[in-house]
Coordinates of C-alpha atoms and ligand atoms in Angstrom, one line a residue:
M1 CA 119.9 -62.0 175.3
D2 CA 122.8 -64.1 176.3
N3 CA 123.5 -67.7 175.2
K4 CA 122.0 -69.1 178.4
Q5 CA 118.7 -67.3 177.9
I6 CA 118.6 -68.3 174.2
A7 CA 119.3 -72.0 175.1
R8 CA 116.5 -71.8 177.7
V9 CA 114.0 -70.7 175.0
F10 CA 115.0 -73.6 172.7
E11 CA 114.8 -76.0 175.5
D12 CA 111.3 -74.8 176.2
V13 CA 110.4 -75.2 172.6
S14 CA 111.8 -78.8 172.6
R15 CA 109.7 -79.7 175.7
L16 CA 106.5 -78.2 174.4
L17 CA 107.0 -80.1 171.1
E18 CA 107.4 -83.2 173.3
V19 CA 104.1 -82.5 175.0
R20 CA 102.5 -82.1 171.7
Q21 CA 104.0 -85.4 170.5
D22 CA 105.6 -83.7 167.6
S23 CA 108.3 -85.3 165.4
P24 CA 111.1 -86.8 167.4
F25 CA 113.6 -85.3 165.0
K26 CA 112.3 -81.8 165.5
I27 CA 112.3 -82.3 169.3
R28 CA 115.9 -83.5 169.2
A29 CA 117.0 -80.7 166.9
Y30 CA 115.8 -78.0 169.4
H31 CA 117.3 -79.9 172.3
T32 CA 120.7 -80.3 170.6
A33 CA 120.7 -76.7 169.6
A34 CA 119.9 -75.6 173.1
R35 CA 122.8 -77.6 174.5
A36 CA 125.2 -76.4 171.9
I37 CA 124.3 -72.7 172.4
G38 CA 124.3 -73.0 176.2
T39 CA 127.8 -74.4 176.3
H40 CA 129.3 -72.3 173.5
A41 CA 132.1 -70.0 174.5
E42 CA 131.3 -67.0 172.3
E43 CA 128.1 -65.1 172.9
L44 CA 125.7 -65.4 169.9
R45 CA 125.1 -61.6 170.1
D46 CA 128.9 -61.1 169.7
I47 CA 129.0 -63.6 166.8
V48 CA 126.2 -61.7 165.0
A49 CA 127.7 -58.3 165.9
R50 CA 131.0 -59.2 164.3
G51 CA 129.1 -60.2 161.1
G52 CA 129.2 -63.9 161.8
D53 CA 126.5 -66.5 161.4
P54 CA 124.7 -68.5 164.2
R55 CA 125.4 -71.6 162.1
E56 CA 129.0 -71.4 163.1
I57 CA 127.9 -73.3 166.2
P58 CA 127.6 -76.9 165.3
G59 CA 124.0 -78.2 165.7
I60 CA 122.4 -75.0 164.5
G61 CA 120.7 -75.3 161.1
D62 CA 118.8 -72.8 158.9
A63 CA 115.5 -72.9 160.8
I64 CA 117.1 -72.4 164.2
A65 CA 119.5 -69.8 162.9
S66 CA 116.6 -67.6 161.8
K67 CA 115.0 -68.0 165.2
V68 CA 118.2 -67.0 166.9
L69 CA 118.2 -63.8 164.9
E70 CA 114.6 -63.1 165.8
L71 CA 115.4 -63.6 169.5
L72 CA 118.4 -61.3 169.3
S73 CA 116.5 -58.5 167.6
S74 CA 113.2 -58.7 169.5
G75 CA 113.9 -60.6 172.7
K76 CA 111.0 -62.9 171.8
L77 CA 110.2 -65.9 169.8
Q78 CA 106.8 -66.0 168.1
Y79 CA 107.0 -69.7 167.6
L80 CA 107.3 -70.3 171.4
D81 CA 104.4 -68.0 172.1
E82 CA 102.3 -70.0 169.7
L83 CA 103.3 -73.3 171.2
R84 CA 102.5 -72.0 174.7
G85 CA 99.2 -70.6 173.5
S86 CA 98.1 -74.0 172.1
M87 CA 98.6 -75.7 175.5
P88 CA 97.3 -75.4 179.0
A89 CA 99.2 -73.1 181.3
G90 CA 101.7 -74.6 183.6
V91 CA 102.8 -77.5 181.5
L92 CA 106.4 -76.4 181.3
E93 CA 106.7 -75.7 184.9
L94 CA 105.3 -79.0 185.9
M95 CA 107.8 -80.8 183.7
E96 CA 110.7 -79.3 185.7
V97 CA 109.7 -81.8 188.5
P98 CA 111.6 -85.0 187.9
G99 CA 109.1 -87.9 187.4
I100 CA 106.6 -85.7 185.5
G101 CA 106.9 -86.4 181.8
P102 CA 105.1 -84.7 179.0
R103 CA 102.0 -86.9 179.2
T104 CA 101.5 -86.5 182.9
A105 CA 102.1 -82.8 182.7
R106 CA 99.5 -82.4 179.9
R107 CA 97.0 -84.4 181.9
L108 CA 97.6 -82.5 185.2
A109 CA 97.4 -79.1 183.5
G110 CA 94.8 -79.9 181.0
E111 CA 92.3 -82.0 182.9
L112 CA 92.9 -80.9 186.5
G113 CA 93.8 -77.2 185.8
I114 CA 97.0 -77.5 187.8
A115 CA 99.1 -74.6 186.6
S116 CA 102.1 -74.5 188.9
V117 CA 104.3 -76.7 191.1
E118 CA 102.6 -75.1 194.2
D119 CA 99.2 -76.1 192.9
L120 CA 100.5 -79.6 192.3
E121 CA 102.0 -79.8 195.8
A122 CA 98.7 -78.7 197.4
A123 CA 96.7 -81.1 195.2
L124 CA 99.0 -84.0 196.1
R125 CA 98.8 -83.2 199.8
S126 CA 95.0 -83.0 199.8
G127 CA 94.7 -86.2 197.8
A128 CA 92.8 -84.5 195.0
V129 CA 95.3 -85.7 192.4
S130 CA 95.1 -89.3 193.2
H131 CA 91.4 -89.1 193.4
L132 CA 91.0 -87.5 190.0
S133 CA 93.9 -88.7 187.8
G134 CA 94.7 -92.2 189.0
I135 CA 98.1 -91.1 190.4
G136 CA 98.4 -93.6 193.2
E137 CA 99.4 -92.8 196.8
K138 CA 102.9 -94.2 196.3
K139 CA 103.6 -92.1 193.2
A140 CA 102.1 -89.1 195.0
R141 CA 104.6 -89.5 197.8
T142 CA 107.5 -89.9 195.4
L143 CA 106.4 -86.7 193.6
L144 CA 106.2 -84.7 196.8
R145 CA 109.7 -85.8 197.6
E146 CA 110.8 -84.8 194.1
I147 CA 109.2 -81.4 194.6
E148 CA 111.2 -80.9 197.8
T149 CA 114.5 -81.7 196.1
H150 CA 113.6 -79.6 193.1
R151 CA 113.0 -76.6 195.3
R152 CA 116.3 -77.1 197.2
R153 CA 118.3 -77.4 194.0
D154 CA 116.5 -74.5 192.5
T155 CA 117.7 -72.2 195.3
R156 CA 121.4 -73.0 194.9
I157 CA 123.3 -71.2 192.1
P158 CA 127.0 -71.2 191.1
I159 CA 129.0 -68.4 192.7
G160 CA 129.8 -67.3 189.2
A161 CA 126.2 -66.4 188.7
A162 CA 125.7 -64.7 192.1
L163 CA 128.9 -62.7 192.4
P164 CA 128.3 -60.3 189.4
V165 CA 124.8 -59.5 190.8
V166 CA 126.2 -58.9 194.3
E167 CA 128.9 -56.6 192.8
R168 CA 126.3 -54.6 190.9
I169 CA 124.1 -54.2 194.0
L170 CA 127.1 -53.3 196.2
A171 CA 128.4 -50.7 193.8
R172 CA 124.9 -49.1 193.7
L173 CA 124.5 -49.1 197.5
Q174 CA 127.8 -47.4 197.8
T175 CA 126.5 -44.4 196.0
V176 CA 123.5 -44.0 198.3
P177 CA 124.0 -40.9 200.6
G178 CA 124.5 -41.9 204.2
V179 CA 125.7 -45.4 203.5
A180 CA 129.1 -45.9 205.0
Q181 CA 130.1 -49.5 204.6
V182 CA 128.7 -52.3 202.5
S183 CA 129.7 -55.9 202.2
A184 CA 128.5 -59.3 201.1
A185 CA 128.2 -61.8 204.0
G186 CA 127.1 -65.4 204.0
S187 CA 128.1 -68.1 201.6
V188 CA 129.1 -65.6 198.8
R189 CA 131.7 -64.0 201.1
R190 CA 133.0 -67.4 202.1
F191 CA 133.3 -68.2 198.4
V192 CA 131.1 -71.3 198.5
E193 CA 130.9 -72.8 195.0
M194 CA 127.1 -73.2 195.0
V195 CA 125.4 -70.4 197.0
G196 CA 121.9 -70.1 198.3
D197 CA 120.4 -66.8 199.3
V198 CA 122.7 -63.8 199.2
D199 CA 123.2 -61.8 202.4
L200 CA 124.4 -58.2 202.3
L201 CA 125.2 -55.9 205.2
A202 CA 125.5 -52.1 205.3
V203 CA 126.0 -49.3 207.8
S204 CA 123.9 -46.3 207.2
E205 CA 122.9 -43.1 208.9
S206 CA 119.4 -43.3 207.4
P207 CA 118.4 -46.9 207.0
A208 CA 115.1 -46.0 205.4
D209 CA 116.8 -44.3 202.5
A210 CA 119.1 -47.2 202.0
T211 CA 116.4 -49.8 202.0
R212 CA 114.2 -47.7 199.7
Q213 CA 117.0 -47.3 197.2
F214 CA 117.6 -51.0 197.4
V215 CA 114.0 -52.1 196.5
Q216 CA 114.0 -49.6 193.6
L217 CA 117.0 -51.3 191.9
E218 CA 116.2 -52.2 188.3
M219 CA 117.0 -55.9 188.9
V220 CA 114.4 -56.3 191.6
D221 CA 111.6 -58.6 190.5
R222 CA 109.6 -58.7 193.7
V223 CA 110.0 -57.5 197.3
L224 CA 109.5 -60.3 199.9
A225 CA 109.8 -58.2 203.0
H226 CA 110.5 -54.5 203.6
G227 CA 111.2 -53.5 207.2
P228 CA 113.0 -50.5 208.7
T229 CA 116.5 -52.2 208.8
R230 CA 115.9 -55.3 206.8
V231 CA 114.8 -56.0 203.2
S232 CA 114.4 -59.2 201.2
I233 CA 114.0 -59.1 197.4
V234 CA 114.1 -61.5 194.5
T235 CA 116.1 -60.4 191.5
D236 CA 114.9 -60.9 187.9
D237 CA 117.1 -64.0 187.6
G238 CA 115.6 -65.6 190.7
L239 CA 118.2 -64.8 193.3
Q240 CA 117.0 -63.9 196.8
V241 CA 119.0 -61.1 198.3
D242 CA 118.6 -60.0 201.9
L243 CA 120.0 -56.6 203.0
R244 CA 120.5 -55.7 206.7
I245 CA 121.4 -52.2 207.9
V246 CA 123.4 -52.2 211.2
E247 CA 124.9 -49.6 213.6
P248 CA 128.5 -48.6 212.9
D249 CA 129.7 -49.8 216.3
S250 CA 128.3 -53.3 215.8
Y251 CA 129.3 -53.7 212.1
G252 CA 132.2 -56.1 212.9
S253 CA 130.1 -58.4 215.0
A254 CA 127.2 -58.4 212.5
L255 CA 129.5 -59.1 209.6
Q256 CA 131.2 -61.9 211.4
Y257 CA 127.8 -63.4 212.5
F258 CA 126.1 -63.2 209.1
T259 CA 129.2 -64.5 207.2
G260 CA 129.0 -67.8 209.1
S261 CA 129.3 -70.6 208.6
E262 CA 126.9 -71.9 211.2
D263 CA 129.6 -74.5 212.1
H264 CA 132.3 -71.9 212.4
N265 CA 130.1 -69.7 214.6
V266 CA 129.1 -72.5 216.9
A267 CA 132.8 -73.4 217.4
L268 CA 133.7 -69.7 217.9
R269 CA 131.0 -69.3 220.6
E270 CA 132.4 -72.4 222.4
H271 CA 135.9 -71.0 222.2
A272 CA 134.7 -67.7 223.6
L273 CA 132.7 -69.4 226.4
S274 CA 135.9 -71.0 227.8
S275 CA 137.1 -67.5 228.5
G276 CA 133.8 -66.4 230.0
L277 CA 132.7 -64.4 226.9
S278 CA 129.5 -64.8 224.9
V279 CA 129.4 -63.9 221.2
S280 CA 126.3 -62.6 219.5
E281 CA 125.5 -60.6 216.3
Y282 CA 125.6 -57.4 218.5
G283 CA 128.9 -57.9 220.3
I284 CA 130.5 -59.8 223.1
T285 CA 129.0 -60.0 226.6
V286 CA 131.4 -60.5 229.4
A287 CA 129.7 -63.1 231.6
E288 CA 131.1 -61.8 234.9
S289 CA 130.1 -58.2 234.6
G290 CA 127.3 -58.5 232.0
E291 CA 129.0 -55.7 230.1
I292 CA 128.6 -55.7 226.3
E293 CA 131.6 -54.9 224.1
R294 CA 131.0 -53.7 220.6
F295 CA 133.2 -54.2 217.5
D296 CA 133.3 -52.0 214.4
S297 CA 135.6 -54.5 212.6
E298 CA 136.0 -58.3 212.4
E299 CA 139.7 -57.9 213.1
A300 CA 139.0 -56.4 216.5
L301 CA 136.4 -59.0 217.3
Y302 CA 138.8 -61.9 216.5
R303 CA 141.6 -60.2 218.4
R304 CA 139.4 -59.9 221.5
L305 CA 138.9 -63.6 221.4
G306 CA 142.7 -64.2 221.3
L307 CA 142.6 -65.2 217.6
Q308 CA 144.3 -64.2 214.4
F309 CA 141.9 -62.7 211.8
I310 CA 140.3 -65.7 210.1
P311 CA 139.7 -65.1 206.4
P312 CA 136.1 -65.8 205.4
E313 CA 137.0 -68.6 203.0
L314 CA 138.3 -70.7 205.9
R315 CA 135.4 -70.3 208.2
E316 CA 134.0 -73.8 208.1
N317 CA 135.2 -75.2 211.4
Q318 CA 137.9 -77.3 209.8
G319 CA 140.6 -76.5 212.2
E320 CA 140.9 -72.8 211.5
I321 CA 140.0 -71.7 215.1
Q322 CA 142.7 -73.9 216.7
L323 CA 145.3 -72.6 214.2
A324 CA 144.2 -69.0 214.7
A325 CA 144.7 -69.4 218.4
R326 CA 148.3 -70.5 217.8
D327 CA 148.9 -67.8 215.2
A328 CA 149.4 -70.5 212.7
L329 CA 146.9 -69.9 209.9
P330 CA 148.1 -70.3 206.4
R331 CA 149.2 -67.1 204.6
L332 CA 146.5 -67.4 201.9
V333 CA 147.4 -66.5 198.3
T334 CA 146.1 -63.2 196.9
A335 CA 145.5 -62.0 193.4
S336 CA 148.7 -59.9 193.5
D337 CA 150.8 -63.0 194.1
L338 CA 149.9 -64.3 190.6
R339 CA 152.3 -63.4 187.8
G340 CA 150.4 -64.7 184.8
D341 CA 147.8 -66.9 183.2
L342 CA 148.5 -70.4 182.1
H343 CA 145.5 -71.3 180.0
V344 CA 144.4 -69.0 177.3
H345 CA 142.7 -69.5 173.9
S346 CA 143.3 -67.2 170.9
N347 CA 141.4 -66.9 167.6
W348 CA 143.8 -69.6 166.3
S349 CA 141.3 -72.1 167.8
D350 CA 138.0 -71.3 169.5
G351 CA 138.9 -68.0 171.2
V352 CA 137.9 -64.7 169.7
A353 CA 140.9 -62.5 170.5
S354 CA 144.2 -62.4 168.5
I355 CA 147.5 -63.2 170.1
E356 CA 148.4 -59.5 169.8
E357 CA 145.3 -58.4 171.7
L358 CA 145.8 -61.0 174.5
A359 CA 149.5 -60.0 174.8
A360 CA 148.4 -56.3 175.1
A361 CA 145.8 -57.2 177.7
A362 CA 148.4 -59.2 179.7
V363 CA 150.7 -56.2 179.7
R364 CA 147.8 -54.0 180.9
R365 CA 147.3 -56.5 183.8
N366 CA 151.0 -56.3 184.7
Y367 CA 151.5 -60.0 184.0
E368 CA 155.0 -61.3 183.7
Y369 CA 153.8 -64.0 181.3
I370 CA 150.7 -65.4 179.5
A371 CA 150.5 -68.8 177.9
I372 CA 148.6 -69.2 174.7
T373 CA 147.2 -72.7 174.8
D374 CA 145.0 -73.3 171.8
H375 CA 143.3 -76.6 171.1
S376 CA 144.9 -79.3 169.1
W377 CA 143.3 -80.6 166.0
G378 CA 141.4 -83.6 167.3
L379 CA 138.8 -81.4 168.8
G380 CA 136.8 -81.0 165.6
V381 CA 134.6 -78.1 166.7
A382 CA 137.4 -75.9 167.9
H383 CA 139.4 -75.3 164.7
G384 CA 142.2 -77.1 166.5
L385 CA 145.8 -76.8 165.5
D386 CA 147.9 -79.4 163.7
A387 CA 151.7 -79.5 163.6
R388 CA 151.9 -77.1 160.7
R389 CA 149.7 -74.4 162.2
I390 CA 151.5 -74.8 165.6
R391 CA 154.7 -74.0 163.8
E392 CA 153.1 -70.9 162.1
Q393 CA 151.7 -69.8 165.5
G394 CA 155.2 -70.1 167.0
E395 CA 156.4 -67.6 164.4
V396 CA 153.7 -65.2 165.3
I397 CA 154.4 -65.5 169.0
R398 CA 158.1 -64.9 168.4
R399 CA 157.3 -61.7 166.6
V400 CA 154.9 -60.6 169.3
N401 CA 157.5 -61.2 172.0
E402 CA 159.9 -59.0 170.0
V403 CA 157.6 -56.0 170.3
I404 CA 155.9 -56.2 173.7
D405 CA 157.6 -55.0 176.8
G406 CA 157.6 -56.5 180.3
C407 CA 155.6 -59.6 179.5
T408 CA 156.5 -62.9 177.7
V409 CA 154.0 -64.8 175.6
L410 CA 154.6 -68.5 176.2
H411 CA 153.8 -70.9 173.4
G412 CA 151.6 -73.7 174.7
V413 CA 148.8 -76.0 173.5
E414 CA 145.8 -77.7 175.0
V415 CA 146.2 -81.1 173.7
N416 CA 143.4 -83.7 173.7
I417 CA 143.8 -86.8 175.8
K418 CA 142.3 -89.5 173.5
S419 CA 140.1 -92.2 175.0
D420 CA 143.1 -94.5 175.5
G421 CA 145.2 -91.8 177.2
S422 CA 147.4 -91.0 174.2
L423 CA 147.6 -87.5 172.9
D424 CA 146.6 -86.2 169.5
L425 CA 149.9 -84.5 168.8
P426 CA 153.2 -86.3 168.3
P427 CA 156.2 -85.9 170.8
E428 CA 158.3 -83.9 168.3
V429 CA 155.7 -81.2 168.2
L430 CA 155.1 -81.1 171.9
A431 CA 158.8 -81.0 172.7
D432 CA 159.1 -77.6 171.0
L433 CA 156.5 -75.9 173.1
D434 CA 156.9 -73.9 176.3
L435 CA 153.8 -75.4 178.0
V436 CA 151.7 -78.5 177.2
V437 CA 148.3 -78.6 178.9
A438 CA 146.5 -81.8 178.4
A439 CA 142.7 -82.3 178.8
V440 CA 139.9 -84.7 178.4
H441 CA 137.2 -83.4 176.0
S442 CA 135.7 -86.5 174.6
A443 CA 134.3 -89.8 175.8
L444 CA 133.4 -88.2 179.1
G445 CA 131.2 -91.0 180.1
Q446 CA 133.9 -93.7 180.4
D447 CA 133.7 -95.9 183.5
R448 CA 135.9 -95.1 186.5
E449 CA 138.6 -97.6 185.7
R450 CA 139.1 -96.5 182.1
M451 CA 138.9 -92.8 182.8
T452 CA 141.4 -93.1 185.7
S453 CA 143.9 -95.1 183.7
R454 CA 143.4 -92.8 180.7
I455 CA 144.2 -89.7 182.8
V456 CA 147.1 -91.4 184.6
R457 CA 148.6 -92.4 181.3
A458 CA 148.5 -88.8 180.1
L459 CA 150.1 -87.6 183.3
E460 CA 152.9 -90.2 182.7
N461 CA 153.5 -88.7 179.3
P462 CA 156.8 -86.8 179.7
Y463 CA 155.7 -83.9 177.5
V464 CA 152.6 -83.0 179.6
H465 CA 153.1 -80.2 182.1
V466 CA 149.5 -79.6 183.2
L467 CA 146.3 -81.5 183.5
A468 CA 143.5 -79.0 182.7
H469 CA 140.1 -79.1 184.3
P470 CA 140.8 -82.5 185.8
T471 CA 137.2 -83.6 186.5
G472 CA 135.4 -82.1 183.5
R473 CA 132.5 -80.8 185.6
L474 CA 130.3 -77.9 184.6
L475 CA 128.8 -76.5 187.7
S476 CA 125.1 -76.2 186.7
E477 CA 125.0 -78.8 183.9
R478 CA 127.5 -81.6 184.0
A479 CA 128.6 -83.8 186.8
P480 CA 132.3 -84.6 187.1
C481 CA 133.7 -87.5 185.2
D482 CA 133.9 -90.7 187.1
V483 CA 137.5 -90.8 188.1
D484 CA 139.6 -91.9 191.1
M485 CA 141.1 -88.5 192.1
G486 CA 143.3 -90.2 194.7
K487 CA 145.1 -92.0 191.9
V488 CA 145.3 -88.8 189.8
F489 CA 146.9 -86.9 192.7
E490 CA 149.3 -89.8 193.3
A491 CA 150.3 -89.8 189.6
A492 CA 150.6 -86.0 189.4
A493 CA 153.0 -86.1 192.5
R494 CA 155.0 -89.0 191.1
T495 CA 155.5 -87.4 187.6
G496 CA 155.7 -83.8 188.7
T497 CA 152.7 -82.8 186.6
L498 CA 150.7 -79.7 187.6
L499 CA 147.0 -80.0 188.2
E500 CA 145.0 -77.1 187.0
L501 CA 142.5 -75.0 189.0
N502 CA 140.4 -73.9 186.1
A503 CA 139.0 -70.5 187.0
M504 CA 136.2 -70.4 184.4
P505 CA 133.2 -69.7 186.6
D506 CA 131.1 -72.6 185.2
R507 CA 134.0 -75.0 185.8
L508 CA 135.9 -74.2 189.0
D509 CA 137.7 -77.4 188.4
L510 CA 139.6 -78.6 190.6
S511 CA 137.0 -77.7 193.3
A512 CA 138.1 -76.1 196.5
A513 CA 137.8 -79.5 198.3
H514 CA 140.1 -81.1 195.8
V515 CA 142.5 -78.2 196.0
R516 CA 142.7 -78.6 199.7
A517 CA 143.1 -82.4 199.5
V518 CA 146.2 -81.9 197.2
H519 CA 148.3 -80.0 199.7
G520 CA 149.6 -83.0 201.6
Q521 CA 150.5 -84.7 198.3
D522 CA 153.5 -82.8 196.8
V523 CA 151.4 -81.7 193.9
L524 CA 151.8 -78.2 192.5
L525 CA 148.7 -76.4 191.1
S526 CA 148.4 -74.1 188.1
I527 CA 145.6 -71.5 187.8
G528 CA 144.3 -70.9 184.4
T529 CA 141.3 -69.0 183.2
D530 CA 140.6 -71.0 180.0
T531 CA 140.1 -67.5 178.5
H532 CA 138.2 -67.4 175.2
C533 CA 137.9 -63.6 175.0
V534 CA 139.9 -60.8 176.6
R535 CA 137.2 -60.2 179.2
D536 CA 137.7 -63.7 180.6
L537 CA 141.2 -62.9 181.8
Q538 CA 139.7 -61.2 184.8
Y539 CA 138.5 -64.6 186.2
L540 CA 142.1 -65.3 187.4
G541 CA 142.0 -62.9 190.3
V542 CA 138.4 -63.5 191.1
Y543 CA 137.4 -67.2 190.8
G544 CA 140.9 -68.6 190.5
I545 CA 142.0 -66.9 193.7
G546 CA 138.6 -67.4 195.4
I547 CA 138.7 -71.2 195.0
A548 CA 142.5 -71.3 195.8
R549 CA 141.9 -69.5 199.1
R550 CA 139.0 -71.6 199.9
G551 CA 141.3 -74.6 199.3
W552 CA 143.8 -73.2 201.8
C553 CA 146.4 -72.3 199.2
E554 CA 149.5 -70.4 200.0
P555 CA 151.6 -68.9 197.2
Q556 CA 154.1 -71.8 197.1
H557 CA 151.3 -74.2 196.2
I558 CA 150.7 -72.4 192.9
A559 CA 153.1 -72.5 189.9
N560 CA 152.0 -69.2 188.5
T561 CA 153.2 -67.3 191.5
M562 CA 156.7 -68.1 190.3
S563 CA 158.9 -65.7 188.3
L564 CA 159.2 -66.5 184.6
V565 CA 162.8 -67.9 185.2
D566 CA 161.6 -70.2 188.0
L567 CA 158.6 -71.3 186.1
R568 CA 160.6 -72.2 183.0
A569 CA 163.0 -74.2 185.2
C570 CA 160.1 -75.9 186.9
L571 CA 158.5 -76.8 183.6
K572 CA 161.8 -78.1 182.1
H573 CA 162.4 -80.6 184.9
R574 CA 158.7 -81.1 185.5
C575 CA 157.7 -79.6 188.8
Q576 CA 158.6 -81.2 192.0
V577 CA 157.3 -79.5 195.1
Ligands
ZN601 ZN1 139.5 -77.7 177.7
ZN602 ZN1 140.8 -74.6 177.3

C-alpha cells in the first residue's frame, strides 16, 4: 500500500467515527494522521523497510502506528472492517457528496436503505426522499446539483496519476503480436494538468487479439464495452481507458483527430475548408473530386494542410494554427535541452538519499550540475538546516565535487519565507551559497494582500535566486494560495529573480497557464523536481518538460538549459532576460 491508500483508510475511519458520534479527539486524530500521511514525501513502506518507525511522521501516535503496520503487512485494517460492519452500507459513499453530513448519511442509509450515490440520485428525482425523510424540495435540488459536480470532479485526475498507468498499458500493448504502433491521444497527450478519460490508439493486424489482451490486463477492474476495434475499461484505480484500433494508412488522421482538442480540431477544419479540403478521423476529402487522401502520420497530415507540425501540447486553438501557417511556431524545449536539476533535497533535511547518491544519479543522467537545496531550520518537520549544519554540508559537497566527474554539485538551500516576507536564515549564510531558493511553507491561508506583499518582499531580497512552487497548490488536495500573480511576475522581472516550475507531479507549480503568461514579462524560469528520493529526479524530463512545453517554453526561457558557466554568471548578477 502506498501513502495515498493508507491515508484513505484513515480518512474513512475518521468519517465512520463521525457517523457514530464518537469522541471528537479520536475523529480528529485519524483525520490529522490521514493528512500527514497523504502529504508525506517518503512512502511509509520505505520507512518501515529501512527499519524506521511510522511515528517519524508528525501526527502519528502509538495507536495509529500499529494500524499502519497492520495495513502494510496485511493490506487490511480490522478496525475499519468492524466500523463498516456496525453501520448501514453506503454511508461512506453518501458522505462524499458535499452537503451530506454524517447525520443525514446515517438517516438515508439506515432508514431509507439508500446504499449508493446512484440510489440517492434516483430517490431524489422520484421525490421518494423528500416524501420519507423530510428533505425538502429545495434541498433535494441542491443535492442533485452537488451530485452532478461531484461526478464531474471525480472523473478528472492529475496527469501525474494518469501517465504512469498509460505508460504501463502502452508498454504492454507493444508486446502484443501484430500491434505496430501505439500512442496515447486526448488530454494525456496534450499534457493537460487534470485529465478525464484516457484515449489510446493502436495499429494492429489482428484487432481482436489486441483488444482481448487489453481487457485481460491485470489493472482492469471492469469492462464497459468490448467491440471489434474499440474497448473501454475502468482500471482498478478508477480511470476510464478507451482503446481504438485503426488501419495503418489512417493512423495519422486518427491520432490527430483523437488528440484534439475539440477547439483545435474545429479551427483546423475551418482552415482546411478555405482550401476546399475537409478533415475527418479517416483522412482528408478533396471537395472538388470527392477523393479521400489518407495519412499514416500526423506530420504528413499537417503538411498537406500547409502547416508546420503542431506539437500536441499547443493544440488548444490559441494561435498555433496561424503561427504554423507562417512557419513561426516556437521551438519548444525538450528534455535533452536541460542540463541539470535546481531543486533537490538530500537526507540532510527531509530527503532520503545522501548527497553522494544524488551526485552519482546526476552523473548517470548526464547532468552538468545538480543543486542540493535542503530546507532551512524554520520548517520544524523537515530537520531543517541552521547556519552550522549548512557550513558542514558545504564541506561534504566540496569533497563530493572533488571525486565526481563531469557534474558539479551546487550548494543551495530552500529557505523559508516567513509570514512577514523575511527569511529564516541570515544574509551572511545565504551569501556563501551557490543557489538560494525561497518558498512559502507556512501561513498559507493569508489574505491576498498579505501573501502578495510577503512574496514580493522575498523576491526583493538580494540573496534570493528562485521562488519555489510560487502558488503552493497541490493538484488534488490544496488550492493555490491567494496571491496576485501579476504582481509576482512584475517583481520577479524587476529583481531578476527566477520563478520555479516545480515538476513534482502533485504540484506542477507554476501551472502551464502561468508559465505561458510569464513569457511577455522578462522573467526567467527554473525547473526543479523538488526531489526527495533518487527516483524523483526523473520528473524533470517528464512533468517539468511537459508543463514547460504546454506553457510554450523555448530553451531560452529556462535557466537550467544554460551551461554551468552561464548559469553561475546569471545567478551572480541575478538573472535578466
Ligand atoms: Zn518547498
Ligand atoms: Zn523543496
